[in-house]
Amino acid sequence: MTRHWNSLAFAGFAVLSLTSPAIGAGGPTLQQVKAKGFVQCGVSDGLQGFSNPDDAGNWSGIDVDVCRALAAAIFGDTNAVRFTPMTAKERFTGLQHGEVDLLSRNTTITMQRDVALNLEFTGVTYYDGQGFIVKKESGVTSANDLGGATVCTQTGTTTELNVADFFRVRGLEYKIVAFDKEAQAVEAYEQGRCDTYTTDQSGLFAIRLKLANPDAHLILPEIISKEPLGPAVRQGDDNWEDIVRWTLYAMVNAEELGVSSSNIDEMLKSENPEIRRLLGVEGSFGESLGLSNDWAVNIIRRVGNYGEIFDRNVGAGSPLKIERGYNKLWKEGGLQYAPPIR
Ligand SMILES: N[C@@H](CCC(=O)N[C@@H](CS)C(=O)NCC(=O)O)C(=O)O
């Protein structure tokens, strides 16, 4: 993508004026990140499988791994990253105001967020959709049985409009109760103050594990919306947007090419031209981002390919055990498709 360093302004904030940076130096965000020595990553308040701190404060999850992959690409060190927990409501202003370098927080790409909030989404880490959870004792087995229900959810999310659309289209009555924090909404649901809790289906899997008796709850089969979740950056720094975008693409391409954290040394000797370009054995794709040419080697060795991060965080190798579904590679009938590195 072409870079043009016109002066930029966002939300009445810093106005940067950079002309003709040295080739390979990268844009302002990369330069600031390199100068401070770490990536500042906006994550959730805690959502298992996506971004969740353990008792010692170590973060894990698929969104966290995107941040770690960036740190690996830039610094060759997955620990060169700091996490800022953000509620759903405060995440976009936090990014716009420069509190974080990127948002990697189960955030749905929507036109309004992309266009009106002056953000850029850099790809889809997880194709999701909104669902409902109910208590089995309610006897409800389909979302179509929810007429008259009280629905709990979280403010500042895509969920409220999806619910409104769902009930409106069916001509059903409902009452929504929205909380600032997920924990409050889930508590209200558990205490019976609402009949159902609604959010991204992946989130429902994570939340069910935290309920006192997970088996007493049913995730309804209907998916009522498209929730393509992905990282977001501020508009105006094309180089940073490219780095975040190609970090994800490198992980997806690595899976497609059969390159993983366990065979990376062998793969460095591969004669396959696509693998050689991905791993920087040929070409200078890393330098074109302002990084070193082994940027993708650092990602794959230290974090893994897309399949590895899906599996250990949300898939078969995790407590959530979510099927790959739409998140399979395109060659296996899914939607995960990364443009080529060439
Ligand atoms: N993908 C939706 C929902 C995102 C969202 O905030 N989900 C809640 C429920 S899964 C969440 O992340 N809660 C954890 C938290 O607030 O830290 C959006 O972008 O609006």
mmCIF file of C-alpha atoms and ligand atoms in Angstrom:
data_model
loop_
_atom_site.group_PDB
_atom_site.id
_atom_site.type_symbol
_atom_site.label_atom_id
_atom_site.label_comp_id
_atom_site.label_asym_id
_atom_site.label_seq_id
_atom_site.Cartn_x
_atom_site.Cartn_y
_atom_site.Cartn_z
ATOM 1 C CA MET A 1 0.000 0.000 0.000
ATOM 2 C CA THR A 2 1.256 3.494 -0.798
ATOM 3 C CA ARG A 3 2.297 5.662 2.073
ATOM 4 C CA HIS A 4 1.664 9.345 2.108
ATOM 5 C CA TRP A 5 2.639 11.337 5.086
ATOM 6 C CA ASN A 6 0.330 14.256 4.757
ATOM 7 C CA SER A 7 -0.437 16.075 7.926
ATOM 8 C CA LEU A 8 -3.142 14.262 9.756
ATOM 9 C CA ALA A 9 -5.490 15.181 12.489
ATOM 10 C CA PHE A 10 -7.865 13.046 14.438
ATOM 11 C CA ALA A 11 -10.481 13.983 17.019
ATOM 12 C CA GLY A 12 -8.872 17.389 17.447
ATOM 13 C CA PHE A 13 -5.744 15.697 18.743
ATOM 14 C CA ALA A 14 -2.068 15.643 17.803
ATOM 15 C CA VAL A 15 -1.298 16.975 14.364
ATOM 16 C CA LEU A 16 1.701 15.241 12.881
ATOM 17 C CA SER A 17 3.556 16.517 9.881
ATOM 18 C CA LEU A 18 6.031 14.059 8.434
ATOM 19 C CA THR A 19 7.409 14.185 4.932
ATOM 20 C CA SER A 20 9.537 11.563 3.173
ATOM 21 C CA PRO A 21 10.624 9.358 6.050
ATOM 22 C CA ALA A 22 13.742 7.259 5.497
ATOM 23 C CA ILE A 23 12.841 4.083 3.624
ATOM 24 C CA GLY A 24 12.393 1.282 6.104
ATOM 25 C CA ALA A 25 12.031 3.566 9.126
ATOM 26 C CA GLY A 26 8.291 3.005 9.317
ATOM 27 C CA GLY A 27 5.555 5.446 10.233
ATOM 28 C CA PRO A 28 5.065 7.473 13.411
ATOM 29 C CA THR A 29 3.377 4.708 15.428
ATOM 30 C CA LEU A 30 6.122 2.177 14.669
ATOM 31 C CA GLN A 31 8.756 4.752 15.558
ATOM 32 C CA GLN A 32 7.026 5.552 18.866
ATOM 33 C CA VAL A 33 6.595 1.856 19.639
ATOM 34 C CA LYS A 34 10.276 1.189 18.920
ATOM 35 C CA ALA A 35 11.310 4.165 21.068
ATOM 36 C CA LYS A 36 9.263 3.051 24.094
ATOM 37 C CA GLY A 37 10.218 -0.602 23.584
ATOM 38 C CA PHE A 38 6.778 -2.204 23.707
ATOM 39 C CA VAL A 39 3.373 -2.364 22.036
ATOM 40 C CA GLN A 40 0.458 -0.992 24.097
ATOM 41 C CA CYS A 41 -2.518 -3.183 23.362
ATOM 42 C CA GLY A 42 -6.148 -2.489 24.292
ATOM 43 C CA VAL A 43 -7.898 -5.699 25.385
ATOM 44 C CA SER A 44 -11.102 -6.729 27.170
ATOM 45 C CA ASP A 45 -11.665 -6.578 30.911
ATOM 46 C CA GLY A 46 -11.349 -10.360 30.844
ATOM 47 C CA LEU A 47 -12.915 -12.816 28.426
ATOM 48 C CA GLN A 48 -11.616 -16.360 28.451
ATOM 49 C CA GLY A 49 -10.156 -17.462 25.123
ATOM 50 C CA PHE A 50 -9.835 -13.869 23.862
ATOM 51 C CA SER A 51 -8.059 -11.773 26.486
ATOM 52 C CA ASN A 52 -7.952 -12.912 30.042
ATOM 53 C CA PRO A 53 -5.461 -12.356 32.878
ATOM 54 C CA ASP A 54 -4.568 -15.231 35.228
ATOM 55 C CA ASP A 55 -4.074 -14.717 38.977
ATOM 56 C CA ALA A 56 -0.471 -13.647 38.351
ATOM 57 C CA GLY A 57 -1.584 -11.051 35.795
ATOM 58 C CA ASN A 58 -0.373 -12.988 32.730
ATOM 59 C CA TRP A 59 -2.699 -12.363 29.819
ATOM 60 C CA SER A 60 -3.703 -15.062 27.331
ATOM 61 C CA GLY A 61 -6.190 -15.492 24.494
ATOM 62 C CA ILE A 62 -6.485 -15.154 20.750
ATOM 63 C CA ASP A 63 -6.638 -11.321 20.942
ATOM 64 C CA VAL A 64 -3.652 -11.310 23.274
ATOM 65 C CA ASP A 65 -1.733 -13.507 20.833
ATOM 66 C CA VAL A 66 -2.315 -10.936 18.073
ATOM 67 C CA CYS A 67 -0.589 -8.381 20.342
ATOM 68 C CA ARG A 68 2.205 -10.828 21.167
ATOM 69 C CA ALA A 69 2.651 -11.604 17.457
ATOM 70 C CA LEU A 70 3.087 -7.876 16.797
ATOM 71 C CA ALA A 71 5.670 -7.650 19.565
ATOM 72 C CA ALA A 72 7.441 -10.666 18.058
ATOM 73 C CA ALA A 73 7.384 -9.091 14.570
ATOM 74 C CA ILE A 74 8.781 -5.777 15.837
ATOM 75 C CA PHE A 75 11.062 -6.805 18.711
ATOM 76 C CA GLY A 76 11.490 -10.584 18.364
ATOM 77 C CA ASP A 77 10.091 -10.703 21.924
ATOM 78 C CA THR A 78 6.524 -11.687 22.843
ATOM 79 C CA ASN A 79 6.898 -9.942 26.198
ATOM 80 C CA ALA A 80 7.462 -6.522 24.621
ATOM 81 C CA VAL A 81 3.772 -5.749 25.053
ATOM 82 C CA ARG A 82 1.594 -4.149 27.731
ATOM 83 C CA PHE A 83 -2.121 -4.663 28.054
ATOM 84 C CA THR A 84 -4.754 -2.055 28.835
ATOM 85 C CA PRO A 85 -8.110 -3.573 29.848
ATOM 86 C CA MET A 86 -10.969 -1.552 28.385
ATOM 87 C CA THR A 87 -14.716 -1.895 28.771
ATOM 88 C CA ALA A 88 -16.759 -2.215 25.602
ATOM 89 C CA LYS A 89 -17.941 1.375 26.038
ATOM 90 C CA GLU A 90 -14.550 3.027 26.528
ATOM 91 C CA ARG A 91 -12.512 1.065 23.961
ATOM 92 C CA PHE A 92 -12.916 3.369 20.960
ATOM 93 C CA THR A 93 -12.180 6.660 22.732
ATOM 94 C CA GLY A 94 -9.151 4.972 24.318
ATOM 95 C CA LEU A 95 -7.821 4.101 20.887
ATOM 96 C CA GLN A 96 -8.711 7.480 19.368
ATOM 97 C CA HIS A 97 -6.970 9.311 22.218
ATOM 98 C CA GLY A 98 -3.763 7.344 21.792
ATOM 99 C CA GLU A 99 -3.952 5.401 25.079
ATOM 100 C CA VAL A 100 -3.193 2.249 23.089
ATOM 101 C CA ASP A 101 -1.429 1.492 19.808
ATOM 102 C CA LEU A 102 -4.160 -0.891 18.742
ATOM 103 C CA LEU A 103 -7.361 -2.448 19.968
ATOM 104 C CA SER A 104 -7.398 -6.242 19.965
ATOM 105 C CA ARG A 105 -10.609 -6.828 21.842
ATOM 106 C CA ASN A 106 -13.365 -9.042 20.359
ATOM 107 C CA THR A 107 -14.484 -6.012 18.388
ATOM 108 C CA THR A 108 -16.922 -6.329 15.513
ATOM 109 C CA ILE A 109 -16.135 -4.531 12.280
ATOM 110 C CA THR A 110 -19.081 -2.295 11.410
ATOM 111 C CA MET A 111 -19.425 0.530 8.911
ATOM 112 C CA GLN A 112 -20.083 3.091 11.640
ATOM 113 C CA ARG A 113 -16.942 2.144 13.577
ATOM 114 C CA ASP A 114 -14.831 2.111 10.438
ATOM 115 C CA VAL A 115 -16.141 5.330 8.912
ATOM 116 C CA ALA A 116 -17.567 7.576 11.641
ATOM 117 C CA LEU A 117 -15.080 6.657 14.386
ATOM 118 C CA ASN A 118 -12.067 7.125 12.068
ATOM 119 C CA LEU A 119 -10.712 3.649 12.699
ATOM 120 C CA GLU A 120 -9.166 1.081 10.405
ATOM 121 C CA PHE A 121 -9.859 -2.610 10.875
ATOM 122 C CA THR A 122 -6.973 -4.783 9.776
ATOM 123 C CA GLY A 123 -8.564 -8.187 9.219
ATOM 124 C CA VAL A 124 -10.771 -10.767 10.877
ATOM 125 C CA THR A 125 -9.248 -12.818 13.684
ATOM 126 C CA TYR A 126 -12.517 -14.621 14.408
ATOM 127 C CA TYR A 127 -15.774 -14.860 12.433
ATOM 128 C CA ASP A 128 -18.470 -14.771 15.088
ATOM 129 C CA GLY A 129 -22.211 -14.144 15.392
ATOM 130 C CA GLN A 130 -24.546 -13.180 18.224
ATOM 131 C CA GLY A 131 -26.401 -15.812 20.212
ATOM 132 C CA PHE A 132 -28.457 -16.235 23.388
ATOM 133 C CA ILE A 133 -27.990 -18.296 26.540
ATOM 134 C CA VAL A 134 -30.952 -19.423 28.660
ATOM 135 C CA LYS A 135 -31.523 -21.556 31.718
ATOM 136 C CA LYS A 136 -32.504 -25.071 30.689
ATOM 137 C CA GLU A 137 -35.294 -25.059 33.264
ATOM 138 C CA SER A 138 -37.019 -22.291 31.240
ATOM 139 C CA GLY A 139 -37.843 -24.869 28.578
ATOM 140 C CA VAL A 140 -36.773 -22.423 25.836
ATOM 141 C CA THR A 141 -34.898 -24.210 23.043
ATOM 142 C CA SER A 142 -35.061 -21.658 20.239
ATOM 143 C CA ALA A 143 -34.598 -17.881 20.002
ATOM 144 C CA ASN A 144 -38.033 -17.791 18.391
ATOM 145 C CA ASP A 145 -39.476 -18.731 21.822
ATOM 146 C CA LEU A 146 -38.105 -15.532 23.403
ATOM 147 C CA GLY A 147 -41.162 -13.320 22.839
ATOM 148 C CA GLY A 148 -41.755 -11.193 25.969
ATOM 149 C CA ALA A 149 -38.307 -12.000 27.396
ATOM 150 C CA THR A 150 -36.099 -9.691 29.438
ATOM 151 C CA VAL A 151 -32.695 -9.682 27.743
ATOM 152 C CA CYS A 152 -29.471 -8.782 29.552
ATOM 153 C CA THR A 153 -26.474 -7.407 27.688
ATOM 154 C CA GLN A 154 -23.554 -4.966 27.811
ATOM 155 C CA THR A 155 -23.607 -1.296 26.787
ATOM 156 C CA GLY A 156 -21.373 -0.063 23.992
ATOM 157 C CA THR A 157 -21.622 -3.307 22.055
ATOM 158 C CA THR A 158 -23.250 -4.323 18.791
ATOM 159 C CA THR A 159 -25.642 -6.525 20.747
ATOM 160 C CA GLU A 160 -28.411 -4.012 21.521
ATOM 161 C CA LEU A 161 -29.205 -3.147 17.896
ATOM 162 C CA ASN A 162 -29.023 -6.816 16.863
ATOM 163 C CA VAL A 163 -31.542 -7.719 19.550
ATOM 164 C CA ALA A 164 -33.810 -4.820 18.565
ATOM 165 C CA ASP A 165 -33.664 -5.929 14.913
ATOM 166 C CA PHE A 166 -34.319 -9.561 15.813
ATOM 167 C CA PHE A 167 -37.471 -8.840 17.835
ATOM 168 C CA ARG A 168 -38.670 -6.106 15.475
ATOM 169 C CA VAL A 169 -38.524 -8.342 12.399
ATOM 170 C CA ARG A 170 -40.525 -11.022 14.259
ATOM 171 C CA GLY A 171 -42.989 -8.572 15.791
ATOM 172 C CA LEU A 172 -42.123 -9.877 19.286
ATOM 173 C CA GLU A 173 -42.100 -7.892 22.544
ATOM 174 C CA TYR A 174 -38.946 -7.808 24.684
ATOM 175 C CA LYS A 175 -37.221 -5.726 27.327
ATOM 176 C CA ILE A 176 -33.493 -5.037 27.259
ATOM 177 C CA VAL A 177 -31.367 -4.388 30.363
ATOM 178 C CA ALA A 178 -27.836 -3.237 29.502
ATOM 179 C CA PHE A 179 -24.918 -3.055 31.952
ATOM 180 C CA ASP A 180 -21.540 -1.326 31.629
ATOM 181 C CA LYS A 181 -19.622 -4.430 32.665
ATOM 182 C CA GLU A 182 -20.041 -7.964 31.494
ATOM 183 C CA ALA A 183 -19.750 -9.323 35.038
ATOM 184 C CA GLN A 184 -22.795 -7.264 36.121
ATOM 185 C CA ALA A 185 -24.863 -8.466 33.173
ATOM 186 C CA VAL A 186 -23.946 -12.099 33.763
ATOM 187 C CA GLU A 187 -24.711 -11.795 37.471
ATOM 188 C CA ALA A 188 -28.140 -10.329 36.655
ATOM 189 C CA TYR A 189 -28.796 -13.244 34.307
ATOM 190 C CA GLU A 190 -27.670 -15.812 36.858
ATOM 191 C CA GLN A 191 -29.837 -14.240 39.558
ATOM 192 C CA GLY A 192 -32.867 -14.480 37.301
ATOM 193 C CA ARG A 193 -33.285 -10.724 36.729
ATOM 194 C CA CYS A 194 -33.390 -11.504 33.011
ATOM 195 C CA ASP A 195 -34.472 -14.528 31.030
ATOM 196 C CA THR A 196 -31.504 -14.578 28.681
ATOM 197 C CA TYR A 197 -28.047 -13.088 28.246
ATOM 198 C CA THR A 198 -26.960 -12.218 24.727
ATOM 199 C CA THR A 199 -23.561 -11.588 23.160
ATOM 200 C CA ASP A 200 -21.153 -13.044 20.576
ATOM 201 C CA GLN A 201 -21.525 -16.814 20.628
ATOM 202 C CA SER A 202 -17.822 -17.276 21.439
ATOM 203 C CA GLY A 203 -18.390 -15.072 24.487
ATOM 204 C CA LEU A 204 -21.316 -17.242 25.551
ATOM 205 C CA PHE A 205 -19.054 -20.308 25.511
ATOM 206 C CA ALA A 206 -16.534 -18.449 27.687
ATOM 207 C CA ILE A 207 -19.179 -17.105 30.075
ATOM 208 C CA ARG A 208 -20.956 -20.457 30.482
ATOM 209 C CA LEU A 209 -17.735 -21.909 31.916
ATOM 210 C CA LYS A 210 -17.817 -19.292 34.671
ATOM 211 C CA LEU A 211 -21.413 -19.929 35.754
ATOM 212 C CA ALA A 212 -21.995 -21.850 38.987
ATOM 213 C CA ASN A 213 -23.470 -24.804 37.101
ATOM 214 C CA PRO A 214 -22.600 -24.583 33.382
ATOM 215 C CA ASP A 215 -24.703 -27.639 32.545
ATOM 216 C CA ALA A 216 -27.860 -25.883 33.690
ATOM 217 C CA HIS A 217 -27.610 -23.444 30.773
ATOM 218 C CA LEU A 218 -28.267 -23.808 27.068
ATOM 219 C CA ILE A 219 -26.731 -21.773 24.255
ATOM 220 C CA LEU A 220 -29.551 -21.465 21.722
ATOM 221 C CA PRO A 221 -28.767 -22.638 18.187
ATOM 222 C CA GLU A 222 -29.700 -19.396 16.380
ATOM 223 C CA ILE A 223 -27.035 -16.923 15.312
ATOM 224 C CA ILE A 224 -28.760 -13.581 14.782
ATOM 225 C CA SER A 225 -25.967 -11.413 13.341
ATOM 226 C CA LYS A 226 -22.579 -11.224 11.644
ATOM 227 C CA GLU A 227 -19.808 -10.368 14.107
ATOM 228 C CA PRO A 228 -16.495 -10.340 12.262
ATOM 229 C CA LEU A 229 -14.040 -9.653 15.103
ATOM 230 C CA GLY A 230 -10.715 -8.017 14.365
ATOM 231 C CA PRO A 231 -7.994 -5.631 15.504
ATOM 232 C CA ALA A 232 -8.429 -1.888 14.955
ATOM 233 C CA VAL A 233 -5.987 1.007 14.669
ATOM 234 C CA ARG A 234 -6.394 4.774 14.326
ATOM 235 C CA GLN A 235 -6.760 6.143 10.817
ATOM 236 C CA GLY A 236 -3.826 8.053 9.402
ATOM 237 C CA ASP A 237 -0.787 5.825 9.850
ATOM 238 C CA ASP A 238 -0.793 3.499 6.846
ATOM 239 C CA ASN A 239 2.464 1.823 7.853
ATOM 240 C CA TRP A 240 1.120 0.803 11.274
ATOM 241 C CA GLU A 241 -2.118 -0.406 9.699
ATOM 242 C CA ASP A 242 -0.036 -2.509 7.260
ATOM 243 C CA ILE A 243 2.046 -4.006 10.074
ATOM 244 C CA VAL A 244 -1.012 -5.064 12.081
ATOM 245 C CA ARG A 245 -2.769 -6.363 8.941
ATOM 246 C CA TRP A 246 0.190 -8.391 7.651
ATOM 247 C CA THR A 247 0.966 -9.818 11.088
ATOM 248 C CA LEU A 248 -2.420 -11.563 10.993
ATOM 249 C CA TYR A 249 -2.034 -12.486 7.310
ATOM 250 C CA ALA A 250 1.396 -13.993 8.040
ATOM 251 C CA MET A 251 -0.163 -16.305 10.640
ATOM 252 C CA VAL A 252 -2.986 -17.362 8.313
ATOM 253 C CA ASN A 253 -0.597 -17.873 5.371
ATOM 254 C CA ALA A 254 1.708 -19.889 7.635
ATOM 255 C CA GLU A 255 -1.119 -22.282 8.489
ATOM 256 C CA GLU A 256 -2.048 -22.612 4.820
ATOM 257 C CA LEU A 257 1.571 -23.371 3.889
ATOM 258 C CA GLY A 258 1.981 -25.877 6.737
ATOM 259 C CA VAL A 259 4.509 -23.726 8.617
ATOM 260 C CA SER A 260 4.168 -23.927 12.409
ATOM 261 C CA SER A 261 6.110 -23.170 15.577
ATOM 262 C CA SER A 262 7.259 -26.796 15.681
ATOM 263 C CA ASN A 263 8.662 -27.064 12.126
ATOM 264 C CA ILE A 264 9.896 -23.512 11.534
ATOM 265 C CA ASP A 265 13.628 -24.431 11.470
ATOM 266 C CA GLU A 266 13.021 -27.125 8.878
ATOM 267 C CA MET A 267 10.807 -24.767 6.871
ATOM 268 C CA LEU A 268 13.583 -22.182 6.707
ATOM 269 C CA LYS A 269 15.331 -24.650 4.365
ATOM 270 C CA SER A 270 12.239 -25.130 2.177
ATOM 271 C CA GLU A 271 12.528 -24.734 -1.596
ATOM 272 C CA ASN A 272 8.858 -23.648 -1.844
ATOM 273 C CA PRO A 273 8.982 -20.022 -3.104
ATOM 274 C CA GLU A 274 5.890 -18.983 -1.118
ATOM 275 C CA ILE A 275 7.397 -20.303 2.111
ATOM 276 C CA ARG A 276 10.735 -18.636 1.291
ATOM 277 C CA ARG A 277 9.016 -15.264 0.832
ATOM 278 C CA LEU A 278 6.920 -15.659 3.999
ATOM 279 C CA LEU A 279 10.032 -16.464 6.026
ATOM 280 C CA GLY A 280 12.156 -13.723 4.446
ATOM 281 C CA VAL A 281 14.610 -16.179 2.886
ATOM 282 C CA GLU A 282 13.755 -14.423 -0.387
ATOM 283 C CA GLY A 283 12.580 -10.845 -0.887
ATOM 284 C CA SER A 284 12.499 -7.986 1.585
ATOM 285 C CA PHE A 285 8.902 -7.874 2.731
ATOM 286 C CA GLY A 286 9.845 -7.236 6.370
ATOM 287 C CA GLU A 287 11.947 -4.230 5.403
ATOM 288 C CA SER A 288 9.054 -2.862 3.372
ATOM 289 C CA LEU A 289 7.138 -2.656 6.678
ATOM 290 C CA GLY A 290 10.058 -1.061 8.554
ATOM 291 C CA LEU A 291 10.848 -4.410 10.234
ATOM 292 C CA SER A 292 13.524 -7.045 9.726
ATOM 293 C CA ASN A 293 13.027 -9.628 6.988
ATOM 294 C CA ASP A 294 12.622 -12.444 9.516
ATOM 295 C CA TRP A 295 9.553 -10.697 11.043
ATOM 296 C CA ALA A 296 7.251 -13.620 10.189
ATOM 297 C CA VAL A 297 9.773 -16.192 11.467
ATOM 298 C CA ASN A 298 9.627 -14.423 14.824
ATOM 299 C CA ILE A 299 5.826 -14.495 14.822
ATOM 300 C CA ILE A 300 5.523 -18.166 13.881
ATOM 301 C CA ARG A 301 8.343 -19.393 16.128
ATOM 302 C CA ARG A 302 7.167 -17.493 19.206
ATOM 303 C CA VAL A 303 3.382 -17.368 18.812
ATOM 304 C CA GLY A 304 2.485 -19.889 16.093
ATOM 305 C CA ASN A 305 0.340 -19.972 12.968
ATOM 306 C CA TYR A 306 -3.374 -19.081 12.980
ATOM 307 C CA GLY A 307 -4.469 -22.695 13.533
ATOM 308 C CA GLU A 308 -2.176 -23.029 16.544
ATOM 309 C CA ILE A 309 -3.482 -19.875 18.206
ATOM 310 C CA PHE A 310 -7.113 -20.799 17.489
ATOM 311 C CA ASP A 311 -6.638 -24.299 18.869
ATOM 312 C CA ARG A 312 -4.910 -23.425 22.138
ATOM 313 C CA ASN A 313 -7.086 -20.419 22.999
ATOM 314 C CA VAL A 314 -10.612 -21.262 21.902
ATOM 315 C CA GLY A 315 -10.489 -24.561 20.004
ATOM 316 C CA ALA A 316 -9.982 -28.232 20.764
ATOM 317 C CA GLY A 317 -6.862 -27.599 22.891
ATOM 318 C CA SER A 318 -8.684 -25.106 25.152
ATOM 319 C CA PRO A 319 -11.437 -25.427 27.771
ATOM 320 C CA LEU A 320 -13.850 -23.655 25.380
ATOM 321 C CA LYS A 321 -13.610 -26.387 22.708
ATOM 322 C CA ILE A 322 -15.209 -24.235 19.982
ATOM 323 C CA GLU A 323 -15.233 -25.804 16.523
ATOM 324 C CA ARG A 324 -13.288 -24.066 13.755
ATOM 325 C CA GLY A 325 -16.523 -23.588 11.736
ATOM 326 C CA TYR A 326 -16.336 -20.400 9.656
ATOM 327 C CA ASN A 327 -12.793 -19.923 10.961
ATOM 328 C CA LYS A 328 -11.449 -22.829 8.956
ATOM 329 C CA LEU A 329 -9.085 -21.937 6.130
ATOM 330 C CA TRP A 330 -10.797 -21.237 2.810
ATOM 331 C CA LYS A 331 -9.225 -24.417 1.408
ATOM 332 C CA GLU A 332 -11.132 -26.383 4.034
ATOM 333 C CA GLY A 333 -14.449 -24.650 3.406
ATOM 334 C CA GLY A 334 -14.031 -21.767 5.863
ATOM 335 C CA LEU A 335 -13.641 -18.000 5.528
ATOM 336 C CA GLN A 336 -10.048 -17.550 6.685
ATOM 337 C CA TYR A 337 -8.261 -16.343 3.562
ATOM 338 C CA ALA A 338 -5.108 -14.229 3.597
ATOM 339 C CA PRO A 339 -3.804 -12.423 0.501
ATOM 340 C CA PRO A 340 -0.426 -13.730 -0.664
ATOM 341 C CA ILE A 341 2.956 -12.414 0.388
ATOM 342 C CA ARG A 342 4.524 -11.510 -2.951
HETATM 343 N N1 LIG B 1 -18.325 -7.984 19.328
HETATM 344 C C1 LIG B 1 -19.241 -7.104 20.009
HETATM 345 C C2 LIG B 1 -19.317 -7.392 21.513
HETATM 346 C C3 LIG B 1 -18.009 -7.167 22.197
HETATM 347 C C4 LIG B 1 -18.080 -7.225 23.719
HETATM 348 O O1 LIG B 1 -17.748 -6.266 24.382
HETATM 349 N N2 LIG B 1 -18.475 -8.360 24.296
HETATM 350 C C5 LIG B 1 -18.543 -8.501 25.719
HETATM 351 C C6 LIG B 1 -19.256 -9.777 26.034
HETATM 352 S S1 LIG B 1 -18.539 -11.209 25.267
HETATM 353 C C7 LIG B 1 -17.159 -8.487 26.351
HETATM 354 O O2 LIG B 1 -16.158 -8.467 25.681
HETATM 355 N N3 LIG B 1 -17.065 -8.505 27.651
HETATM 356 C C8 LIG B 1 -15.804 -8.539 28.332
HETATM 357 C C9 LIG B 1 -15.431 -7.190 28.841
HETATM 358 O O3 LIG B 1 -16.264 -6.285 28.832
HETATM 359 O O4 LIG B 1 -14.270 -7.007 29.209
HETATM 360 C C10 LIG B 1 -18.840 -5.667 19.794
HETATM 361 O O5 LIG B 1 -17.790 -5.426 19.190
HETATM 362 O O6 LIG B 1 -19.577 -4.763 20.180
#
